[in-house]
């Protein structure tokens, strides 16, 4: 009897890799997994139950047991290890085989790897996968980029395993080259922004409104029942209820306020700076993770920098209501910033991104999935060339309706001395975007004054320089 060959291979049987592979197996494809750890390889076979699945620790066996042209996905930590794994497979794979990197790889690494593998006639896709461990197991949002023909090779499998919104799978070809990793990076930038907005709202509700964890749970539960409905609001709601299994009370009060980061939010900010696209809410979120890490310095400054701020009191109910509208406003502007960066990257890097498709596949499976994304999808359906979500007529109405709440919230926080870098940035982004004449004429004058950098005029064409007194 000839040996069983497998449809789909996975390198890396950590939580994400194993879950993704089990998801593939659930959809009727035979799967094989490779991991250096023999226990993980065995665990895969046990967990797969009656599905045709095999685990191995040997590269050669792994590659030999895949149907040709082979489909091999990597779910290993981003960075050097991806190159090491690719190198270890190159000895065995053949022309036409497909390697898929499903990790949070930096897009420039993806471009480099794609070129390297193209020389060896091996196909390569850089694929963003979002949804955490649960998403990988039961339906992630998948953002593939590279050669369209390579995507077509794996499309039936990715469509089967992706999250579904109605009948719609949350996967679509994003574009050529590193488009998939770029879109995933910006997804994570937006994720950072939304998370920090929620953290600031928690701070304000707790410190100004005096809400207990139970009351916070109720407030966020009500938010999640309305227009803020989203995965991040949903888990925030649940977090306030979680009991501490190592002590008394709720766990949230025992967690150290230092946020770690693996880099995708920072890359989004850095790349937005390179392209000259403003993403201040995302920048603020990255900055706040940095500030959170200065724990000892902050503690040392508490007494010295005590300035005795105090906020005027407000009814809990009123504050909760204001916060709902403020968050809605800030969520819209955060998605708007991320989408505008994607639109620019599409031009700069010639990705050919379809903004509607991106909004469509983010509606389910991923960390930033939200009811709002259907409205975003519609905005791009109505106008494919929409410059910024802020000027979609529908969103413009929402922003006009909610901006006063965000202003009130920010004022309250300023009076109370509570930092609101991302809430404030979301408002400033909106205010700057709708200001016909910003004070940057002064910056131009200063540049020309000290450095003869020249300026343009509003009343005459041309480039000017003044011998300033
Ligand atoms: C996702 C997540 C996932 C990961 C983040 C965490 O879409 O499933 O974004 O990719 O949890 O990268 O990022 P930080 O460790 O930087 O917060």
Coordinates of C-alpha atoms and ligand atoms in Angstrom, one line a residue:
X1 CA 0.0 0.0 0.0
X2 CA 1.4 3.4 -0.9
X3 CA 2.1 5.7 1.9
X4 CA -0.5 8.4 2.8
X5 CA 0.5 11.9 1.4
X6 CA -0.8 15.0 3.0
X7 CA -2.5 18.2 1.6
X8 CA -1.1 20.8 3.9
X9 CA 2.1 21.0 6.1
X10 CA 2.8 23.3 9.1
X11 CA 6.2 24.1 10.5
X12 CA 5.9 25.1 14.2
X13 CA 3.4 23.3 16.4
X14 CA 3.1 25.9 19.1
X15 CA -0.4 27.0 20.1
X16 CA -0.9 29.0 16.9
X17 CA 0.5 26.5 14.5
X18 CA -1.2 23.5 16.1
X19 CA -4.5 25.3 16.2
X20 CA -4.3 26.4 12.6
X21 CA -3.5 22.9 11.5
X22 CA -6.3 21.4 13.4
X23 CA -8.6 23.9 11.8
X24 CA -7.4 22.8 8.4
X25 CA -7.9 19.2 9.4
X26 CA -11.5 20.0 10.5
X27 CA -12.2 21.1 7.0
X28 CA -11.4 17.8 5.4
X29 CA -7.8 18.3 4.4
X30 CA -5.1 15.9 5.5
X31 CA -2.3 17.6 7.5
X32 CA 1.2 17.1 8.6
X33 CA 3.1 19.1 11.2
X34 CA 6.8 19.6 11.8
X35 CA 8.3 20.6 15.2
X36 CA 11.7 20.0 16.8
X37 CA 9.8 19.0 19.9
X38 CA 8.7 15.4 19.6
X39 CA 6.0 15.9 22.3
X40 CA 4.3 18.5 20.2
X41 CA 4.5 16.3 17.1
X42 CA 2.8 13.5 19.0
X43 CA 0.2 15.8 20.6
X44 CA -0.9 16.9 17.2
X45 CA -1.8 13.3 16.2
X46 CA -3.7 12.8 19.4
X47 CA -5.6 16.1 19.2
X48 CA -6.5 15.5 15.5
X49 CA -8.4 12.4 16.6
X50 CA -9.9 10.6 13.6
X51 CA -8.7 13.3 11.1
X52 CA -5.8 12.2 8.9
X53 CA -2.9 14.0 10.6
X54 CA 0.8 13.3 11.2
X55 CA 3.4 14.9 13.4
X56 CA 7.1 14.6 12.7
X57 CA 10.4 16.1 13.9
X58 CA 12.3 15.3 10.7
X59 CA 12.4 17.9 7.8
X60 CA 13.0 15.4 5.1
X61 CA 10.1 13.1 6.1
X62 CA 7.9 16.2 6.5
X63 CA 8.6 17.4 3.0
X64 CA 8.5 13.9 1.4
X65 CA 5.1 13.2 2.8
X66 CA 3.4 16.3 1.3
X67 CA 1.4 16.1 -2.0
X68 CA 3.1 18.0 -4.9
X69 CA 3.2 20.9 -5.5
X70 CA 3.6 21.2 -1.7
X71 CA 1.9 23.7 0.5
X72 CA 4.0 24.5 3.6
X73 CA 3.0 27.1 6.2
X74 CA 5.3 28.5 8.9
X75 CA 3.9 29.7 12.2
X76 CA 7.1 30.4 14.0
X77 CA 8.1 33.6 15.8
X78 CA 8.9 36.5 13.5
X79 CA 12.5 37.3 12.8
X80 CA 15.7 35.3 12.2
X81 CA 14.0 32.0 12.9
X82 CA 11.8 32.4 9.8
X83 CA 15.0 32.5 7.7
X84 CA 16.5 29.5 9.5
X85 CA 13.4 27.5 8.9
X86 CA 13.2 28.4 5.2
X87 CA 16.9 27.5 4.8
X88 CA 16.3 24.1 6.4
X89 CA 13.4 23.4 4.0
X90 CA 15.2 24.5 0.8
X91 CA 17.3 21.3 0.7
X92 CA 14.1 19.3 0.2
X93 CA 11.5 21.4 -1.5
X94 CA 11.1 21.6 -5.3
X95 CA 10.2 24.0 -8.0
X96 CA 6.6 25.1 -7.8
X97 CA 6.3 24.3 -4.1
X98 CA 4.7 27.0 -1.9
X99 CA 6.0 28.3 1.4
X100 CA 3.7 30.5 3.4
X101 CA 4.9 32.7 6.3
X102 CA 1.9 33.1 8.6
X103 CA 3.7 35.1 11.4
X104 CA 3.9 38.8 12.1
X105 CA 6.9 39.3 9.9
X106 CA 8.2 42.7 9.1
X107 CA 7.1 43.5 5.5
X108 CA 10.6 44.3 4.3
X109 CA 11.8 40.8 5.4
X110 CA 8.9 39.4 3.4
X111 CA 10.0 41.3 0.3
X112 CA 13.6 40.0 0.8
X113 CA 12.5 36.4 1.3
X114 CA 10.2 36.5 -1.7
X115 CA 13.0 37.6 -4.0
X116 CA 15.4 35.0 -2.5
X117 CA 12.9 32.2 -3.0
X118 CA 11.9 33.4 -6.5
X119 CA 15.5 32.8 -7.5
X120 CA 15.1 29.2 -6.4
X121 CA 11.7 28.9 -8.2
X122 CA 10.0 28.3 -4.8
X123 CA 6.7 30.3 -4.3
X124 CA 6.3 32.4 -1.2
X125 CA 3.3 34.1 0.4
X126 CA 3.5 36.5 3.3
X127 CA 0.2 36.0 5.1
X128 CA -1.1 38.0 8.0
X129 CA -3.2 35.9 10.4
X130 CA -5.2 37.5 13.1
X131 CA -7.4 36.2 15.9
X132 CA -5.1 34.8 18.4
X133 CA -5.1 31.1 19.5
X134 CA -8.9 30.8 19.3
X135 CA -9.0 32.4 15.9
X136 CA -6.4 30.1 14.5
X137 CA -8.4 27.1 15.8
X138 CA -11.9 28.2 14.8
X139 CA -11.6 30.9 12.2
X140 CA -9.0 33.7 11.8
X141 CA -9.0 36.6 9.5
X142 CA -6.3 36.0 6.9
X143 CA -4.4 38.6 4.8
X144 CA -2.4 36.9 2.1
X145 CA 0.1 38.7 -0.1
X146 CA 2.5 37.7 -2.9
X147 CA 1.9 36.2 -6.3
X148 CA -1.8 35.8 -7.2
X149 CA -1.1 32.3 -8.7
X150 CA 0.5 31.2 -5.5
X151 CA -2.5 32.4 -3.6
X152 CA -4.8 30.5 -5.9
X153 CA -2.9 27.3 -5.0
X154 CA -3.9 27.6 -1.4
X155 CA -7.1 29.6 -1.7
X156 CA -9.6 26.7 -1.1
X157 CA -7.9 25.8 2.1
X158 CA -7.6 29.4 3.4
X159 CA -11.3 30.1 2.5
X160 CA -12.3 26.9 4.3
X161 CA -10.5 27.8 7.6
X162 CA -11.1 31.5 7.7
X163 CA -13.8 33.1 9.9
X164 CA -17.1 33.6 8.2
X165 CA -19.4 36.7 8.3
X166 CA -22.6 35.2 6.9
X167 CA -21.3 33.1 4.0
X168 CA -18.3 35.5 3.4
X169 CA -14.9 34.1 4.3
X170 CA -12.6 36.6 6.1
X171 CA -9.8 36.1 3.6
X172 CA -9.0 37.9 0.3
X173 CA -5.8 38.3 -1.8
X174 CA -4.4 41.6 -0.5
X175 CA -1.9 42.3 -3.3
X176 CA 1.6 41.6 -4.5
X177 CA 4.8 41.3 -2.6
X178 CA 4.5 42.0 1.1
X179 CA 1.0 43.4 0.9
X180 CA -0.4 40.8 3.4
X181 CA 2.2 41.5 6.0
X182 CA 1.8 45.3 5.6
X183 CA -2.0 45.1 6.0
X184 CA -1.5 42.9 9.1
X185 CA 1.0 45.4 10.5
X186 CA -1.5 48.2 10.2
X187 CA -4.2 46.0 11.6
X188 CA -2.0 45.7 14.7
X189 CA -1.4 49.4 14.7
X190 CA -5.1 50.0 14.9
X191 CA -5.3 47.3 17.5
X192 CA -2.8 49.2 19.6
X193 CA -4.8 52.4 19.2
X194 CA -8.1 50.8 20.2
X195 CA -6.6 49.1 23.2
X196 CA -5.1 52.3 24.5
X197 CA -8.4 54.2 24.0
X198 CA -10.1 51.6 26.0
X199 CA -7.4 51.8 28.7
X200 CA -7.8 55.6 28.9
X201 CA -11.6 55.3 29.1
X202 CA -11.2 52.7 32.0
X203 CA -8.9 55.2 33.8
X204 CA -11.4 58.1 33.5
X205 CA -14.4 56.0 34.4
X206 CA -12.6 54.7 37.4
X207 CA -10.8 57.8 38.6
X208 CA -13.3 60.5 37.8
X209 CA -16.5 58.5 37.9
X210 CA -15.4 56.2 40.8
X211 CA -16.8 53.1 39.0
X212 CA -16.0 49.8 40.6
X213 CA -15.0 46.8 38.5
X214 CA -18.5 45.5 38.6
X215 CA -19.8 48.9 37.3
X216 CA -17.1 49.0 34.7
X217 CA -18.2 45.5 33.6
X218 CA -21.8 46.8 33.2
X219 CA -20.7 50.0 31.4
X220 CA -18.6 48.1 28.8
X221 CA -21.3 45.4 28.5
X222 CA -23.8 48.2 27.5
X223 CA -21.2 49.6 25.1
X224 CA -20.8 46.3 23.5
X225 CA -24.5 46.0 23.0
X226 CA -24.6 49.1 20.8
X227 CA -22.5 50.7 18.1
X228 CA -19.2 50.0 19.8
X229 CA -19.8 46.2 19.5
X230 CA -16.4 44.7 18.9
X231 CA -14.1 42.0 20.1
X232 CA -11.9 44.3 22.1
X233 CA -14.9 45.9 24.0
X234 CA -16.2 42.4 24.5
X235 CA -13.0 41.1 26.2
X236 CA -12.6 44.3 28.1
X237 CA -16.1 43.7 29.5
X238 CA -15.1 40.2 30.6
X239 CA -11.8 41.3 32.1
X240 CA -13.5 43.4 34.8
X241 CA -15.4 40.3 36.0
X242 CA -12.4 38.0 36.2
X243 CA -11.6 36.9 39.8
X244 CA -8.1 36.6 40.9
X245 CA -7.3 32.9 41.4
X246 CA -4.1 33.7 43.3
X247 CA -5.7 36.1 45.8
X248 CA -8.9 37.9 46.6
X249 CA -10.8 40.4 44.5
X250 CA -10.6 40.9 40.7
X251 CA -7.5 40.1 38.7
X252 CA -7.3 43.4 36.9
X253 CA -6.3 45.2 40.1
X254 CA -3.3 42.8 40.5
X255 CA -1.8 43.2 37.1
X256 CA 1.3 45.3 36.8
X257 CA 0.8 48.4 34.6
X258 CA 3.7 47.8 32.3
X259 CA 2.6 46.9 28.7
X260 CA 5.0 44.9 26.6
X261 CA 5.2 45.0 22.8
X262 CA 6.5 42.8 20.0
X263 CA 6.9 45.6 17.5
X264 CA 4.0 45.7 15.0
X265 CA 2.5 48.9 16.5
X266 CA 5.9 50.6 16.5
X267 CA 6.5 49.5 12.9
X268 CA 3.2 51.0 11.9
X269 CA 4.1 54.4 13.5
X270 CA 7.6 54.3 12.0
X271 CA 6.4 53.5 8.6
X272 CA 3.6 56.1 8.7
X273 CA 6.3 58.6 9.5
X274 CA 8.3 57.4 6.5
X275 CA 5.3 57.9 4.3
X276 CA 4.4 61.2 5.9
X277 CA 1.0 59.9 6.9
X278 CA -0.4 61.1 10.3
X279 CA -1.5 58.2 12.6
X280 CA -1.4 60.1 16.0
X281 CA -3.6 57.8 17.9
X282 CA -1.4 54.8 17.0
X283 CA 1.7 56.9 17.8
X284 CA 0.1 57.8 21.2
X285 CA -0.6 54.1 21.9
X286 CA 3.0 53.1 21.2
X287 CA 4.3 56.1 23.4
X288 CA 2.0 55.1 26.2
X289 CA 3.5 51.5 26.2
X290 CA 6.8 53.2 26.5
X291 CA 5.7 55.4 29.4
X292 CA 4.1 52.5 31.1
X293 CA 7.5 50.7 31.1
X294 CA 9.1 53.6 33.1
X295 CA 7.4 52.2 36.2
X296 CA 10.1 53.1 38.8
X297 CA 10.6 56.6 37.4
X298 CA 6.9 57.2 37.6
X299 CA 6.7 56.0 41.1
X300 CA 9.6 58.2 42.1
X301 CA 7.9 61.2 40.6
X302 CA 4.6 60.8 42.3
X303 CA 5.4 63.0 45.3
X304 CA 7.7 65.5 43.7
X305 CA 5.3 66.2 40.8
X306 CA 2.1 66.2 42.8
X307 CA 0.2 69.2 41.5
X308 CA -3.1 68.6 43.3
X309 CA -5.4 68.5 40.2
X310 CA -9.0 67.9 40.8
X311 CA -11.9 67.2 38.5
X312 CA -15.4 68.6 39.0
X313 CA -17.8 65.8 40.0
X314 CA -20.1 64.2 37.5
X315 CA -22.9 61.7 37.7
X316 CA -21.7 58.2 36.9
X317 CA -24.6 57.7 34.4
X318 CA -23.7 60.9 32.6
X319 CA -20.0 60.0 32.4
X320 CA -20.7 56.5 31.1
X321 CA -23.0 58.0 28.4
X322 CA -20.4 60.7 27.4
X323 CA -17.7 58.0 27.2
X324 CA -19.7 55.8 24.9
X325 CA -20.0 58.6 22.3
X326 CA -16.4 59.7 22.9
X327 CA -15.1 56.2 22.3
X328 CA -17.2 55.8 19.2
X329 CA -15.7 59.0 17.8
X330 CA -12.2 57.9 18.7
X331 CA -12.7 54.4 17.2
X332 CA -13.8 55.9 13.9
X333 CA -10.8 58.3 13.7
X334 CA -8.4 55.4 14.6
X335 CA -9.6 53.2 11.8
X336 CA -9.5 56.3 9.5
X337 CA -5.8 56.8 10.3
X338 CA -5.0 53.1 9.7
X339 CA -7.0 53.1 6.4
X340 CA -5.3 56.3 5.2
X341 CA -1.9 54.7 5.8
X342 CA -2.9 51.6 3.8
X343 CA -4.1 53.8 0.9
X344 CA -0.8 55.6 0.8
X345 CA 1.2 52.3 1.2
X346 CA -0.8 50.9 -1.7
X347 CA 0.5 53.7 -3.9
X348 CA 4.1 53.9 -2.6
X349 CA 4.6 50.1 -2.7
X350 CA 2.3 49.4 -5.6
X351 CA 0.4 46.8 -3.6
X352 CA -2.9 47.5 -5.4
X353 CA -4.9 47.3 -2.1
X354 CA -8.6 47.0 -2.2
X355 CA -9.8 49.0 0.8
X356 CA -13.3 47.5 0.7
X357 CA -11.9 44.0 0.7
X358 CA -9.7 44.9 3.7
X359 CA -12.7 46.2 5.7
X360 CA -14.7 43.1 4.6
X361 CA -12.1 40.6 5.9
X362 CA -11.6 42.5 9.1
X363 CA -15.3 42.1 10.0
X364 CA -14.7 38.7 11.5
X365 CA -12.0 36.6 13.1
X366 CA -9.4 39.3 13.8
X367 CA -8.7 41.3 16.9
X368 CA -10.0 44.5 15.6
X369 CA -13.3 43.0 14.3
X370 CA -16.2 45.4 15.1
X371 CA -19.6 46.3 13.9
X372 CA -18.1 49.5 12.7
X373 CA -16.2 47.6 10.0
X374 CA -19.3 47.0 8.0
X375 CA -19.9 50.7 7.8
X376 CA -16.3 51.2 6.8
X377 CA -16.7 48.6 4.1
X378 CA -19.8 50.4 2.8
X379 CA -18.0 53.7 2.8
X380 CA -15.4 52.2 0.4
X381 CA -18.0 50.5 -1.6
X382 CA -19.8 53.8 -2.1
X383 CA -16.5 55.5 -3.0
X384 CA -13.5 53.4 -3.9
X385 CA -11.3 56.6 -4.0
X386 CA -12.4 57.9 -0.6
X387 CA -9.4 59.9 0.7
X388 CA -10.3 59.6 4.3
X389 CA -13.1 57.9 6.3
X390 CA -13.7 61.2 8.0
X391 CA -15.1 62.7 4.9
X392 CA -17.5 59.8 4.1
X393 CA -20.9 61.5 4.6
X394 CA -22.1 58.9 7.0
X395 CA -19.1 59.0 9.2
X396 CA -19.0 62.8 9.0
X397 CA -22.5 62.8 10.5
X398 CA -21.4 60.4 13.3
X399 CA -18.4 62.5 14.1
X400 CA -20.4 65.7 14.2
X401 CA -22.9 64.0 16.6
X402 CA -20.2 62.7 19.0
X403 CA -17.3 65.2 19.0
X404 CA -18.8 67.2 21.9
X405 CA -18.7 64.2 24.1
X406 CA -15.1 63.6 23.4
X407 CA -14.2 67.2 24.0
X408 CA -16.0 67.0 27.4
X409 CA -14.3 63.8 28.3
X410 CA -10.9 65.2 27.4
X411 CA -11.5 68.4 29.4
X412 CA -12.6 66.4 32.4
X413 CA -9.4 64.3 32.2
X414 CA -7.2 67.3 31.8
X415 CA -8.7 68.9 34.9
X416 CA -8.2 65.6 36.8
X417 CA -4.6 65.2 35.6
X418 CA -5.4 61.9 33.8
X419 CA -3.3 61.3 30.7
X420 CA -5.4 60.9 27.5
X421 CA -2.8 60.7 24.8
X422 CA -4.9 58.7 22.4
X423 CA -8.3 60.2 23.2
X424 CA -6.7 63.7 22.7
X425 CA -4.8 62.6 19.6
X426 CA -8.0 61.3 18.0
X427 CA -9.7 64.6 18.6
X428 CA -6.7 66.7 17.4
X429 CA -6.5 64.5 14.3
X430 CA -10.1 65.4 13.5
X431 CA -9.7 69.1 14.4
X432 CA -6.5 69.4 12.3
X433 CA -8.1 67.5 9.4
X434 CA -11.0 69.9 9.2
X435 CA -8.9 73.1 9.7
X436 CA -8.5 75.0 6.4
X437 CA -5.6 77.0 7.6
X438 CA -3.2 75.5 10.2
X439 CA -0.5 77.6 12.0
X440 CA 2.2 75.8 10.0
X441 CA 2.8 79.0 8.1
X442 CA 4.7 80.0 11.2
X443 CA 6.9 76.9 11.0
X444 CA 7.7 77.7 7.4
X445 CA 8.6 81.2 8.4
X446 CA 10.9 79.9 11.2
X447 CA 12.5 77.4 8.8
X448 CA 13.2 80.1 6.3
X449 CA 14.4 82.5 9.0
X450 CA 17.1 80.2 10.5
X451 CA 17.9 78.0 7.6
X452 CA 16.9 79.8 4.3
X453 CA 14.7 76.7 3.7
X454 CA 12.2 78.8 1.6
X455 CA 8.4 78.9 1.7
X456 CA 5.5 79.1 -0.7
X457 CA 2.9 82.0 -0.6
X458 CA -0.9 81.9 -0.6
X459 CA -1.2 84.7 -3.1
X460 CA 1.6 84.0 -5.6
X461 CA 3.1 81.0 -7.4
X462 CA 6.7 80.1 -6.8
X463 CA 9.3 79.5 -4.1
X464 CA 10.3 82.4 -1.8
X465 CA 13.0 83.3 0.6
X466 CA 13.2 86.4 2.8
X467 CA 16.2 88.1 4.4
X468 CA 14.6 88.2 7.8
X469 CA 15.5 91.0 10.1
Ligands
LIG1 C1 -3.6 39.2 16.2 C2 -2.7 39.9 17.2 C3 -1.4 39.1 17.3 C4 -0.6 39.4 18.6 C5 -0.1 40.8 18.7 C6 0.4 41.2 20.0 O1 -4.0 39.9 15.3 O2 -4.0 38.1 16.4 O3 -2.4 41.2 16.8 O4 -0.7 39.2 16.2 O5 -1.4 39.1 19.7 O6 0.9 40.9 17.7 O7 1.2 42.3 19.8 P1 2.0 42.9 21.0 O8 2.7 41.8 21.7 O9 3.0 43.8 20.3 O10 1.0 43.7 21.9

